[in-house]
């Protein structure tokens, strides 16, 4: 289903006896300024993941989209709920992935699945075109020691089989 079709369907969906559109219009959300409002001269380019068709579904999120949660309607009373801005990949990005440098640091106690997270983050960054990814060993102390590990999909491909944290 195309984005326009999804949006039209959402606008006509009924929530608490009202259309989704009228329900959303009544929600009060704190305005979160976009990065372009702080940096007026940012170049905007197409999201490389969307442009390359690396996604199985349309993941581009329209800024005014909201997710409604905890909607409760009691007969004779006003419906209550929460509205949150929808997260996801934007159709446009404000940075050149070839210029981005990313660092992954794990801090605190060990957590089961931490190596899976590191592997997933590295894979996602490379999918975006970010090819310079560093692993910072031993938490924040590693930032000062400067003993960074270059992370690539190849050298993190099996870390999910390791115990502990591959980053130290």
mmCIF file of C-alpha atoms in Angstrom, residues 11-153:
data_model
loop_
_atom_site.group_PDB
_atom_site.id
_atom_site.type_symbol
_atom_site.label_atom_id
_atom_site.label_comp_id
_atom_site.label_asym_id
_atom_site.label_seq_id
_atom_site.Cartn_x
_atom_site.Cartn_y
_atom_site.Cartn_z
ATOM 1 C CA UNK A 11 -7.573 9.602 8.208
ATOM 2 C CA UNK A 12 -10.809 7.679 7.812
ATOM 3 C CA UNK A 13 -10.170 5.107 10.558
ATOM 4 C CA UNK A 14 -12.497 5.544 13.513
ATOM 5 C CA UNK A 15 -11.093 5.969 17.013
ATOM 6 C CA UNK A 16 -13.355 6.639 19.974
ATOM 7 C CA UNK A 17 -16.268 7.436 17.676
ATOM 8 C CA UNK A 18 -14.268 10.046 15.736
ATOM 9 C CA UNK A 19 -12.090 9.922 12.678
ATOM 10 C CA UNK A 20 -8.390 9.441 13.294
ATOM 11 C CA UNK A 21 -7.710 12.853 11.754
ATOM 12 C CA UNK A 22 -10.027 14.694 14.139
ATOM 13 C CA UNK A 23 -8.602 12.737 17.077
ATOM 14 C CA UNK A 24 -5.018 13.624 16.091
ATOM 15 C CA UNK A 25 -5.878 17.279 15.570
ATOM 16 C CA UNK A 26 -7.003 17.485 19.197
ATOM 17 C CA UNK A 27 -3.793 15.957 20.607
ATOM 18 C CA UNK A 28 -1.330 18.381 22.064
ATOM 19 C CA UNK A 29 2.234 17.497 21.222
ATOM 20 C CA UNK A 30 5.346 19.340 22.272
ATOM 21 C CA UNK A 31 6.856 20.691 19.088
ATOM 22 C CA UNK A 32 10.242 19.146 18.464
ATOM 23 C CA UNK A 33 12.277 21.371 16.163
ATOM 24 C CA UNK A 34 13.899 19.712 13.179
ATOM 25 C CA UNK A 35 17.659 19.849 12.825
ATOM 26 C CA UNK A 36 17.190 22.181 9.835
ATOM 27 C CA UNK A 37 15.674 24.798 12.163
ATOM 28 C CA UNK A 38 18.966 25.040 14.067
ATOM 29 C CA UNK A 39 21.281 24.649 11.107
ATOM 30 C CA UNK A 40 19.727 26.786 8.386
ATOM 31 C CA UNK A 41 22.175 25.823 5.606
ATOM 32 C CA UNK A 42 21.966 22.033 5.907
ATOM 33 C CA UNK A 43 21.980 20.175 2.629
ATOM 34 C CA UNK A 44 19.108 17.734 2.280
ATOM 35 C CA UNK A 45 19.458 14.499 0.349
ATOM 36 C CA UNK A 46 17.419 11.374 -0.215
ATOM 37 C CA UNK A 47 17.775 8.661 2.415
ATOM 38 C CA UNK A 48 20.107 6.110 0.746
ATOM 39 C CA UNK A 49 18.310 3.133 2.294
ATOM 40 C CA UNK A 50 14.988 4.188 0.791
ATOM 41 C CA UNK A 51 16.535 5.237 -2.527
ATOM 42 C CA UNK A 52 18.411 1.921 -2.923
ATOM 43 C CA UNK A 53 15.351 -0.167 -2.111
ATOM 44 C CA UNK A 54 17.116 -1.801 0.855
ATOM 45 C CA UNK A 55 13.910 -1.863 2.848
ATOM 46 C CA UNK A 56 11.136 -4.410 2.543
ATOM 47 C CA UNK A 57 8.403 -1.849 3.201
ATOM 48 C CA UNK A 58 8.072 1.888 2.872
ATOM 49 C CA UNK A 59 9.837 3.143 5.986
ATOM 50 C CA UNK A 60 9.775 6.819 5.216
ATOM 51 C CA UNK A 61 7.951 8.630 8.018
ATOM 52 C CA UNK A 62 5.982 11.796 7.377
ATOM 53 C CA UNK A 63 6.857 14.311 10.162
ATOM 54 C CA UNK A 64 3.250 14.942 11.305
ATOM 55 C CA UNK A 65 2.516 11.216 11.770
ATOM 56 C CA UNK A 66 1.576 10.181 15.302
ATOM 57 C CA UNK A 67 1.120 6.927 17.169
ATOM 58 C CA UNK A 68 -1.860 6.879 19.504
ATOM 59 C CA UNK A 69 -1.465 4.990 22.790
ATOM 60 C CA UNK A 70 -3.517 4.120 25.814
ATOM 61 C CA UNK A 71 -6.770 5.357 24.344
ATOM 62 C CA UNK A 72 -9.546 4.994 26.899
ATOM 63 C CA UNK A 73 -13.120 5.986 26.288
ATOM 64 C CA UNK A 74 -15.740 5.955 29.018
ATOM 65 C CA UNK A 75 -19.339 6.588 28.049
ATOM 66 C CA UNK A 76 -20.305 10.164 28.767
ATOM 67 C CA UNK A 77 -16.702 11.299 29.292
ATOM 68 C CA UNK A 78 -14.078 12.660 26.973
ATOM 69 C CA UNK A 79 -11.745 10.034 25.529
ATOM 70 C CA UNK A 80 -8.208 10.198 26.851
ATOM 71 C CA UNK A 81 -4.990 8.955 25.349
ATOM 72 C CA UNK A 82 -1.479 9.830 24.429
ATOM 73 C CA UNK A 83 -0.053 10.767 21.064
ATOM 74 C CA UNK A 84 3.610 10.277 20.266
ATOM 75 C CA UNK A 85 5.551 11.306 17.202
ATOM 76 C CA UNK A 86 6.118 8.309 14.962
ATOM 77 C CA UNK A 87 9.741 7.197 14.759
ATOM 78 C CA UNK A 88 11.393 5.710 11.733
ATOM 79 C CA UNK A 89 13.595 6.488 8.800
ATOM 80 C CA UNK A 90 12.963 9.828 7.174
ATOM 81 C CA UNK A 91 12.705 10.120 3.420
ATOM 82 C CA UNK A 92 15.368 12.800 3.508
ATOM 83 C CA UNK A 93 18.487 13.078 5.627
ATOM 84 C CA UNK A 94 20.652 16.073 6.522
ATOM 85 C CA UNK A 95 24.080 14.476 6.466
ATOM 86 C CA UNK A 96 26.340 12.819 3.936
ATOM 87 C CA UNK A 97 26.860 9.205 5.115
ATOM 88 C CA UNK A 98 30.367 9.134 3.616
ATOM 89 C CA UNK A 99 31.383 11.926 6.024
ATOM 90 C CA UNK A 100 29.795 10.449 9.164
ATOM 91 C CA UNK A 101 32.006 8.873 11.837
ATOM 92 C CA UNK A 102 30.154 6.738 14.380
ATOM 93 C CA UNK A 103 31.281 5.273 17.696
ATOM 94 C CA UNK A 104 29.616 2.532 19.712
ATOM 95 C CA UNK A 105 30.304 2.441 23.426
ATOM 96 C CA UNK A 106 28.847 0.019 25.947
ATOM 97 C CA UNK A 107 28.828 1.167 29.534
ATOM 98 C CA UNK A 108 27.913 -0.446 32.802
ATOM 99 C CA UNK A 109 27.250 -4.113 33.466
ATOM 100 C CA UNK A 110 27.029 -6.778 30.838
ATOM 101 C CA UNK A 111 23.686 -7.449 29.286
ATOM 102 C CA UNK A 112 22.644 -10.591 27.397
ATOM 103 C CA UNK A 113 22.387 -9.798 23.708
ATOM 104 C CA UNK A 114 24.728 -6.806 23.807
ATOM 105 C CA UNK A 115 26.916 -8.237 21.041
ATOM 106 C CA UNK A 116 23.794 -8.726 18.908
ATOM 107 C CA UNK A 117 23.019 -5.029 19.328
ATOM 108 C CA UNK A 118 26.554 -4.003 18.319
ATOM 109 C CA UNK A 119 26.350 -6.263 15.252
ATOM 110 C CA UNK A 120 22.947 -4.818 14.314
ATOM 111 C CA UNK A 121 24.032 -1.192 14.721
ATOM 112 C CA UNK A 122 27.140 -1.754 12.596
ATOM 113 C CA UNK A 123 25.031 -3.414 9.894
ATOM 114 C CA UNK A 124 22.459 -0.603 9.919
ATOM 115 C CA UNK A 125 25.149 2.093 9.706
ATOM 116 C CA UNK A 126 26.828 0.351 6.772
ATOM 117 C CA UNK A 127 23.434 0.023 5.052
ATOM 118 C CA UNK A 128 23.085 3.792 5.302
ATOM 119 C CA UNK A 129 26.537 4.224 3.780
ATOM 120 C CA UNK A 130 28.401 5.026 7.027
ATOM 121 C CA UNK A 131 31.649 3.086 6.595
ATOM 122 C CA UNK A 132 33.651 4.474 9.523
ATOM 123 C CA UNK A 133 32.399 2.856 12.699
ATOM 124 C CA UNK A 134 34.490 2.535 15.848
ATOM 125 C CA UNK A 135 33.973 0.322 18.880
ATOM 126 C CA UNK A 136 35.044 1.976 22.108
ATOM 127 C CA UNK A 137 36.378 -0.645 24.537
ATOM 128 C CA UNK A 138 35.800 -0.601 28.287
ATOM 129 C CA UNK A 139 33.116 2.059 28.464
ATOM 130 C CA UNK A 140 33.853 5.760 28.740
ATOM 131 C CA UNK A 141 37.403 4.992 29.853
ATOM 132 C CA UNK A 142 38.008 3.785 26.286
ATOM 133 C CA UNK A 143 37.364 7.260 24.892
ATOM 134 C CA UNK A 144 40.350 8.589 26.789
ATOM 135 C CA UNK A 145 42.613 5.582 26.156
ATOM 136 C CA UNK A 146 42.165 5.983 22.391
ATOM 137 C CA UNK A 147 42.326 2.233 21.757
ATOM 138 C CA UNK A 148 39.395 2.176 19.341
ATOM 139 C CA UNK A 149 38.439 -0.843 17.269
ATOM 140 C CA UNK A 150 37.352 -0.329 13.665
ATOM 141 C CA UNK A 151 34.071 -2.228 13.234
ATOM 142 C CA UNK A 152 32.920 -3.660 9.921
ATOM 143 C CA UNK A 153 30.168 -6.142 9.066
#
